[in-house]
Tab-separated table of C-alpha atoms and ligand atoms in Angstrom:
chain	number	residue	atom	x	y	z
A	16	UNK	CA	134.084	81.889	125.561
A	17	UNK	CA	135.818	85.362	123.884
A	18	UNK	CA	133.759	87.493	121.128
A	19	UNK	CA	135.506	86.595	117.763
A	20	UNK	CA	136.308	89.425	116.102
A	21	UNK	CA	135.892	89.534	112.223
A	22	UNK	CA	138.105	90.698	109.345
A	23	UNK	CA	135.664	93.884	109.582
A	24	UNK	CA	136.616	94.176	112.820
A	25	UNK	CA	133.049	93.359	113.980
A	26	UNK	CA	131.640	90.406	115.812
A	27	UNK	CA	130.655	87.392	114.006
A	28	UNK	CA	129.828	84.819	116.583
A	29	UNK	CA	129.918	85.113	120.364
A	30	UNK	CA	128.119	81.745	121.489
A	31	UNK	CA	126.950	84.202	124.955
A	32	UNK	CA	124.572	86.228	122.762
A	33	UNK	CA	122.163	84.836	120.536
A	34	UNK	CA	122.788	86.225	117.176
A	35	UNK	CA	119.701	88.203	117.013
A	36	UNK	CA	121.000	89.437	120.396
A	37	UNK	CA	124.741	90.773	118.545
A	38	UNK	CA	123.149	92.330	115.393
A	39	UNK	CA	121.058	94.087	118.233
A	40	UNK	CA	123.680	95.195	120.051
A	41	UNK	CA	125.601	96.485	117.254
A	42	UNK	CA	122.909	98.629	115.965
A	43	UNK	CA	122.906	100.215	119.309
A	44	UNK	CA	126.217	100.902	119.108
A	45	UNK	CA	125.428	102.543	115.567
A	46	UNK	CA	122.581	104.615	116.465
A	47	UNK	CA	124.597	105.618	119.132
A	48	UNK	CA	127.708	106.967	116.190
A	49	UNK	CA	124.474	108.490	114.658
A	50	UNK	CA	123.359	110.556	116.796
A	51	UNK	CA	127.521	112.872	115.901
A	52	UNK	CA	127.356	112.185	112.350
A	53	UNK	CA	125.037	113.114	109.439
A	54	UNK	CA	123.292	110.050	108.886
A	55	UNK	CA	119.994	110.604	111.037
A	56	UNK	CA	117.174	113.178	109.300
A	57	UNK	CA	113.961	114.566	109.217
A	58	UNK	CA	111.169	113.868	106.801
A	59	UNK	CA	107.831	115.618	107.257
A	60	UNK	CA	104.466	114.560	106.157
A	61	UNK	CA	101.430	116.588	105.684
A	62	UNK	CA	98.697	116.666	107.544
A	63	UNK	CA	95.219	118.070	105.177
A	64	UNK	CA	92.093	119.433	105.613
A	65	UNK	CA	88.952	118.446	104.003
A	66	UNK	CA	89.377	121.170	101.329
A	67	UNK	CA	93.406	119.707	100.577
A	68	UNK	CA	94.895	122.276	102.399
A	69	UNK	CA	97.814	121.353	104.160
A	70	UNK	CA	97.920	122.620	107.849
A	71	UNK	CA	100.643	121.343	109.268
A	72	UNK	CA	103.416	118.126	109.315
A	73	UNK	CA	104.554	115.747	110.803
A	74	UNK	CA	108.361	115.245	111.745
A	75	UNK	CA	109.935	111.764	111.332
A	76	UNK	CA	113.017	110.318	111.704
A	77	UNK	CA	115.154	108.610	109.414
A	78	UNK	CA	118.371	106.787	110.387
A	79	UNK	CA	120.648	106.183	106.406
A	80	UNK	CA	123.115	103.666	108.417
A	81	UNK	CA	126.520	103.933	105.981
A	82	UNK	CA	125.999	100.543	105.572
A	83	UNK	CA	122.918	98.797	105.992
A	84	UNK	CA	121.404	101.506	104.323
A	85	UNK	CA	117.415	103.044	105.419
A	86	UNK	CA	116.907	101.683	108.440
A	87	UNK	CA	112.725	101.267	109.624
A	88	UNK	CA	112.096	103.835	112.645
A	89	UNK	CA	109.295	100.716	113.154
A	90	UNK	CA	113.301	99.215	113.937
A	91	UNK	CA	114.813	101.542	115.218
A	92	UNK	CA	112.825	103.860	117.397
A	93	UNK	CA	112.224	100.733	119.801
A	94	UNK	CA	115.511	100.080	120.223
A	95	UNK	CA	116.148	103.499	120.959
A	96	UNK	CA	113.410	103.311	123.694
A	97	UNK	CA	114.611	100.047	125.381
A	98	UNK	CA	118.212	101.614	125.490
A	99	UNK	CA	117.662	104.979	126.921
A	100	UNK	CA	119.126	106.640	123.450
A	101	UNK	CA	116.041	108.006	122.414
A	102	UNK	CA	116.479	110.667	125.160
A	103	UNK	CA	119.627	111.992	122.687
A	104	UNK	CA	117.848	111.221	119.699
A	105	UNK	CA	114.822	113.528	120.813
A	106	UNK	CA	117.040	116.556	121.444
A	107	UNK	CA	119.223	115.725	118.244
A	108	UNK	CA	116.210	115.456	116.161
A	109	UNK	CA	114.748	119.281	117.719
A	110	UNK	CA	118.512	120.545	116.462
A	111	UNK	CA	117.525	119.219	112.399
A	112	UNK	CA	114.533	120.693	112.883
A	113	UNK	CA	115.806	123.698	114.266
A	114	UNK	CA	117.839	124.271	111.048
A	115	UNK	CA	115.199	122.960	108.305
A	116	UNK	CA	113.499	125.795	109.868
A	117	UNK	CA	115.617	128.457	109.787
A	118	UNK	CA	116.410	126.701	105.753
A	119	UNK	CA	112.668	127.843	105.050
A	120	UNK	CA	112.526	130.477	106.482
A	121	UNK	CA	115.560	131.763	104.482
A	122	UNK	CA	113.518	130.472	101.115
A	123	UNK	CA	111.182	133.308	102.174
A	124	UNK	CA	108.389	130.629	103.061
A	125	UNK	CA	105.772	130.917	105.671
A	126	UNK	CA	106.295	128.362	108.722
A	127	UNK	CA	103.810	125.397	109.066
A	128	UNK	CA	103.559	123.965	112.333
A	129	UNK	CA	105.124	121.070	112.977
A	130	UNK	CA	104.203	118.339	114.944
A	131	UNK	CA	106.950	116.166	116.744
A	132	UNK	CA	106.842	113.079	118.469
A	133	UNK	CA	107.859	112.591	122.097
A	134	UNK	CA	108.784	109.129	123.641
A	135	UNK	CA	107.290	108.890	127.436
A	136	UNK	CA	111.289	107.919	128.548
A	137	UNK	CA	111.828	112.003	127.714
A	138	UNK	CA	109.109	112.366	129.865
A	139	UNK	CA	109.921	110.398	132.825
A	140	UNK	CA	112.507	112.633	134.808
A	141	UNK	CA	112.177	116.070	135.808
A	142	UNK	CA	116.091	116.237	134.457
A	143	UNK	CA	115.107	115.126	130.896
A	144	UNK	CA	111.603	117.303	130.815
A	145	UNK	CA	114.236	119.855	132.143
A	146	UNK	CA	116.525	119.353	129.114
A	147	UNK	CA	113.269	119.317	126.599
A	148	UNK	CA	112.199	122.148	127.988
A	149	UNK	CA	115.681	124.023	127.502
A	150	UNK	CA	116.928	122.783	123.870
A	151	UNK	CA	113.129	123.961	123.170
A	152	UNK	CA	114.189	127.583	124.514
A	153	UNK	CA	117.510	127.479	123.325
A	154	UNK	CA	116.377	126.799	120.343
A	155	UNK	CA	113.813	129.192	119.730
A	156	UNK	CA	111.370	126.751	119.144
A	157	UNK	CA	107.709	128.466	119.937
A	158	UNK	CA	104.577	127.507	120.370
A	159	UNK	CA	103.620	129.194	116.695
A	160	UNK	CA	105.692	126.465	114.942
A	161	UNK	CA	105.547	123.693	117.366
A	162	UNK	CA	103.462	120.946	119.011
A	163	UNK	CA	104.066	118.037	120.187
A	164	UNK	CA	102.624	114.426	119.841
A	165	UNK	CA	102.455	111.876	122.830
A	166	UNK	CA	100.558	108.395	122.409
A	167	UNK	CA	97.933	106.718	124.877
A	168	UNK	CA	100.630	104.739	127.243
A	169	UNK	CA	103.128	108.406	127.479
A	170	UNK	CA	100.545	109.710	128.779
A	171	UNK	CA	98.936	107.717	130.796
A	172	UNK	CA	102.267	107.321	132.692
A	173	UNK	CA	102.977	111.115	132.654
A	174	UNK	CA	99.672	112.605	133.889
A	175	UNK	CA	100.320	110.797	137.313
A	176	UNK	CA	103.707	112.601	137.692
A	177	UNK	CA	103.773	116.072	139.105
A	178	UNK	CA	104.973	118.328	137.148
A	179	UNK	CA	104.172	116.156	134.226
A	180	UNK	CA	105.713	116.849	130.865
A	181	UNK	CA	102.288	117.268	129.464
A	182	UNK	CA	101.537	120.401	132.263
A	183	UNK	CA	104.784	121.923	131.354
A	184	UNK	CA	104.679	121.776	127.731
A	185	UNK	CA	100.900	123.204	128.148
A	186	UNK	CA	101.876	125.924	130.719
A	187	UNK	CA	104.149	127.174	127.962
A	188	UNK	CA	101.667	127.268	125.413
A	189	UNK	CA	102.499	124.416	123.538
A	190	UNK	CA	99.159	121.804	122.087
A	191	UNK	CA	99.088	118.178	122.007
A	192	UNK	CA	98.265	115.024	119.644
A	193	UNK	CA	97.029	112.105	121.036
A	194	UNK	CA	98.715	109.818	118.712
A	195	UNK	CA	97.943	105.863	117.848
A	196	UNK	CA	94.681	106.624	119.207
A	197	UNK	CA	92.960	103.154	120.107
A	198	UNK	CA	95.903	101.368	120.662
A	199	UNK	CA	96.790	101.552	123.530
A	200	UNK	CA	94.686	102.132	127.237
A	201	UNK	CA	91.904	104.068	126.108
A	202	UNK	CA	90.459	105.421	129.182
A	203	UNK	CA	87.764	108.029	128.538
A	204	UNK	CA	88.289	109.520	131.836
A	205	UNK	CA	92.262	110.421	130.456
A	206	UNK	CA	90.591	112.655	127.411
A	207	UNK	CA	88.780	115.326	129.263
A	208	UNK	CA	92.090	115.832	131.887
A	209	UNK	CA	94.534	116.292	129.216
A	210	UNK	CA	93.014	118.755	127.352
A	211	UNK	CA	94.901	117.661	123.761
A	212	UNK	CA	94.325	119.576	120.397
A	213	UNK	CA	93.898	116.908	118.199
A	214	UNK	CA	93.190	113.189	118.687
A	215	UNK	CA	95.106	111.354	116.068
A	216	UNK	CA	93.038	107.737	115.068
A	217	UNK	CA	95.732	104.514	114.656
A	218	UNK	CA	95.374	103.286	111.279
A	219	UNK	CA	94.598	100.440	111.827
A	220	UNK	CA	90.815	101.519	112.484
A	221	UNK	CA	91.283	103.745	109.123
A	222	UNK	CA	92.750	101.041	106.885
A	223	UNK	CA	90.061	98.909	104.680
A	224	UNK	CA	87.617	101.499	106.800
A	225	UNK	CA	84.978	101.412	103.810
A	226	UNK	CA	84.892	97.804	104.018
A	227	UNK	CA	84.604	96.882	108.114
A	228	UNK	CA	81.202	97.774	109.389
A	229	UNK	CA	82.496	97.352	113.090
A	230	UNK	CA	85.983	100.255	112.005
A	231	UNK	CA	83.440	102.525	110.850
A	232	UNK	CA	81.114	102.260	114.461
A	233	UNK	CA	84.524	102.506	116.173
A	234	UNK	CA	85.306	105.960	114.320
A	235	UNK	CA	82.479	107.436	114.078
A	236	UNK	CA	82.750	106.897	118.678
A	237	UNK	CA	85.530	108.489	118.576
A	238	UNK	CA	84.501	111.105	116.104
A	239	UNK	CA	81.463	112.054	118.265
A	240	UNK	CA	83.318	112.125	121.770
A	241	UNK	CA	86.142	114.065	120.550
A	242	UNK	CA	84.027	116.527	118.959
A	243	UNK	CA	82.297	116.420	122.191
A	244	UNK	CA	85.613	117.394	123.933
A	245	UNK	CA	86.896	120.212	121.141
A	246	UNK	CA	88.966	117.886	119.754
A	247	UNK	CA	90.222	118.375	115.975
A	248	UNK	CA	90.336	114.366	114.697
A	249	UNK	CA	93.236	113.828	112.213
A	250	UNK	CA	92.518	109.678	111.299
A	251	UNK	CA	96.027	108.766	110.024
A	252	UNK	CA	97.467	106.017	107.401
A	253	UNK	CA	94.529	107.264	104.478
A	254	UNK	CA	95.556	105.168	101.834
A	255	UNK	CA	92.340	104.641	99.873
A	256	UNK	CA	89.336	106.752	98.237
A	257	UNK	CA	87.009	104.596	99.830
A	258	UNK	CA	88.459	105.297	103.353
A	259	UNK	CA	88.492	108.961	102.632
A	260	UNK	CA	84.836	109.077	101.301
A	261	UNK	CA	84.007	107.631	104.369
A	262	UNK	CA	86.472	109.670	106.930
A	263	UNK	CA	84.900	112.849	105.539
A	264	UNK	CA	81.162	111.057	105.873
A	265	UNK	CA	81.914	111.193	108.895
A	266	UNK	CA	83.553	114.592	110.043
A	267	UNK	CA	87.162	113.564	110.378
A	268	UNK	CA	88.848	116.784	110.293
A	269	UNK	CA	92.222	116.608	109.658
A	270	UNK	CA	93.568	113.511	107.219
A	271	UNK	CA	97.600	112.151	106.320
A	272	UNK	CA	98.250	109.444	104.954
A	273	UNK	CA	99.889	107.948	102.055
A	274	UNK	CA	96.878	108.579	99.891
A	275	UNK	CA	97.569	112.167	100.176
A	276	UNK	CA	101.118	112.591	100.731
A	277	UNK	CA	104.491	110.549	101.819
A	278	UNK	CA	106.846	111.950	104.114
A	279	UNK	CA	108.608	114.274	101.989
A	280	UNK	CA	112.176	115.533	102.644
A	281	UNK	CA	112.725	119.141	103.764
A	282	UNK	CA	112.989	120.253	99.843
A	283	UNK	CA	109.784	118.966	98.487
A	284	UNK	CA	108.104	120.429	101.743
A	285	UNK	CA	109.490	123.964	100.696
A	286	UNK	CA	108.368	123.391	96.931
A	287	UNK	CA	104.883	122.140	98.438
A	288	UNK	CA	104.613	125.472	100.923
A	289	UNK	CA	105.308	127.638	98.030
A	290	UNK	CA	103.156	125.665	95.365
A	291	UNK	CA	100.102	126.723	98.366
A	292	UNK	CA	101.404	129.739	98.362
A	293	UNK	CA	99.876	130.593	95.076
A	294	UNK	CA	96.997	128.687	95.907
A	295	UNK	CA	97.780	125.692	95.259
A	296	UNK	CA	96.161	122.326	97.494
A	297	UNK	CA	96.701	118.544	97.411
A	298	UNK	CA	94.372	116.247	95.075
A	299	UNK	CA	91.153	115.522	97.806
A	300	UNK	CA	89.916	112.871	97.479
A	301	UNK	CA	92.783	110.555	96.726
A	302	UNK	CA	92.569	108.605	93.832
B	411	C2E	P1	103.832	107.839	114.303
B	411	C2E	O1	104.198	108.769	115.631
B	411	C2E	O2	102.388	107.250	114.623
B	411	C2E	O3	104.099	108.188	112.833
B	411	C2E	C1	103.220	107.878	111.671
B	411	C2E	C2	103.573	106.314	110.610
B	411	C2E	O4	102.484	106.135	109.933
B	411	C2E	C3	104.669	106.663	110.097
B	411	C2E	O5	105.477	105.841	109.953
B	411	C2E	C4	104.220	107.076	108.785
B	411	C2E	O6	105.074	107.202	107.737
B	411	C2E	C5	103.010	106.455	108.746
B	411	C2E	N1	102.294	106.379	107.562
B	411	C2E	C6	101.748	107.641	107.786
B	411	C2E	N2	100.450	107.450	106.271
B	411	C2E	C7	100.635	105.865	106.315
B	411	C2E	C8	99.647	105.060	105.319
B	411	C2E	O7	99.364	105.898	104.456
B	411	C2E	N3	100.381	103.659	105.437
B	411	C2E	C9	101.392	102.794	106.144
B	411	C2E	N4	101.282	101.496	105.929
B	411	C2E	N5	101.942	104.229	106.930
B	411	C2E	C10	101.845	105.138	107.482
B	411	C2E	P2	107.250	106.035	110.358
B	411	C2E	O8	108.091	106.974	109.989
B	411	C2E	O9	107.857	104.502	109.877
B	411	C2E	O10	107.897	105.800	111.818
B	411	C2E	C11	107.523	104.410	112.504
B	411	C2E	C12	107.052	105.536	114.090
B	411	C2E	O11	108.192	105.887	114.507
B	411	C2E	C13	106.064	106.851	114.521
B	411	C2E	O12	105.107	106.584	114.303
B	411	C2E	C14	106.416	107.096	115.871
B	411	C2E	O13	106.284	106.607	116.812
B	411	C2E	C15	108.393	106.223	115.873
B	411	C2E	N6	108.880	108.052	115.808
B	411	C2E	C16	108.731	108.484	113.319
B	411	C2E	N7	110.443	109.388	114.398
B	411	C2E	C17	110.500	109.587	115.854
B	411	C2E	C18	111.022	110.783	116.203
B	411	C2E	O14	112.126	111.186	115.881
B	411	C2E	N8	110.846	110.692	117.590
B	411	C2E	C19	110.228	109.626	118.355
B	411	C2E	N9	109.854	109.566	119.789
B	411	C2E	N10	109.459	108.903	117.676
B	411	C2E	C20	109.365	108.975	116.057
B	412	MG	MG1	103.425	110.361	115.386
B	413	MG	MG1	100.684	107.502	115.117
B	414	MG	MG1	101.604	105.279	114.343
């Protein structure tokens, strides 16, 4: 049976594909289109030290779908990963980043380092690794303003490659963070080999920390290992004051989460950078 086409021109029914698969295929098409229109943008979530000073930000992709409105990254990033579109998306968002950096520069703001999420797909093939490096060079994205976040799974896989992405980026002077630590392959032996600057503890360990003795023991152990290997510890998903207090007592170095700041539009980050230059600090601990 052929696919039927609704009055708006999109497929409304297909016995071959399930409805969910059909919707997925359509969303993938739309995402492909979004790479060449204005519907993708970056927002920036600050990381703060214990004094409330913003030390860096993390760039997070946002997609404003023309019909559906905001699509969650939890939906479109996995879709982009599965379809391979993530490679183009990753290069496209670097362009967006370069544009935002230029705007902040024109406002006379001192740049804050930006952390960028790298997908394993961008690391796998020598050709993709080279494309990424070429893009960094072309856009003038230097290690002073850019760092990378990779998940444990990506790092683990990448380590096996000759001329791994990690090695290439480090040779170029970029620093790396281990993202979502504790949710993937947590082999302690590779922590030492990786030489990452930061270790970001996933928010599943952070949320409700103050009420969970088990989580507390784990976080305490992670902090100790990270510090012994000269890594900074970042807590992701800091929302509650009680969790912040707990993290602070455990000597966590940096804090990121809705309790301190939501991801910000470029203009809102500019305002925060300006305020910080004038001595303002975030409300620490969060209320
Ligand atoms: P991630 O790299 O671990 O990013 C942190 C995620 O946690 C973000 O979700 C952020 O909005 C969310 N978050 C931060 N603080 C809190 C909090 O206090 N509570 C809760 N509940 N959530 C918090 P987001 O923006 O939805 O992104 C989800 C994931 O999608 C990211 O996880 C990252 O893995 C991926 N992602 C986002 N943008 C990009 C991108 O440009 N490229 C790639 N490759 N992946 C991206
Ligand atoms: Mg991240
Ligand atoms: Mg993370
Ligand atoms: Mg995460």
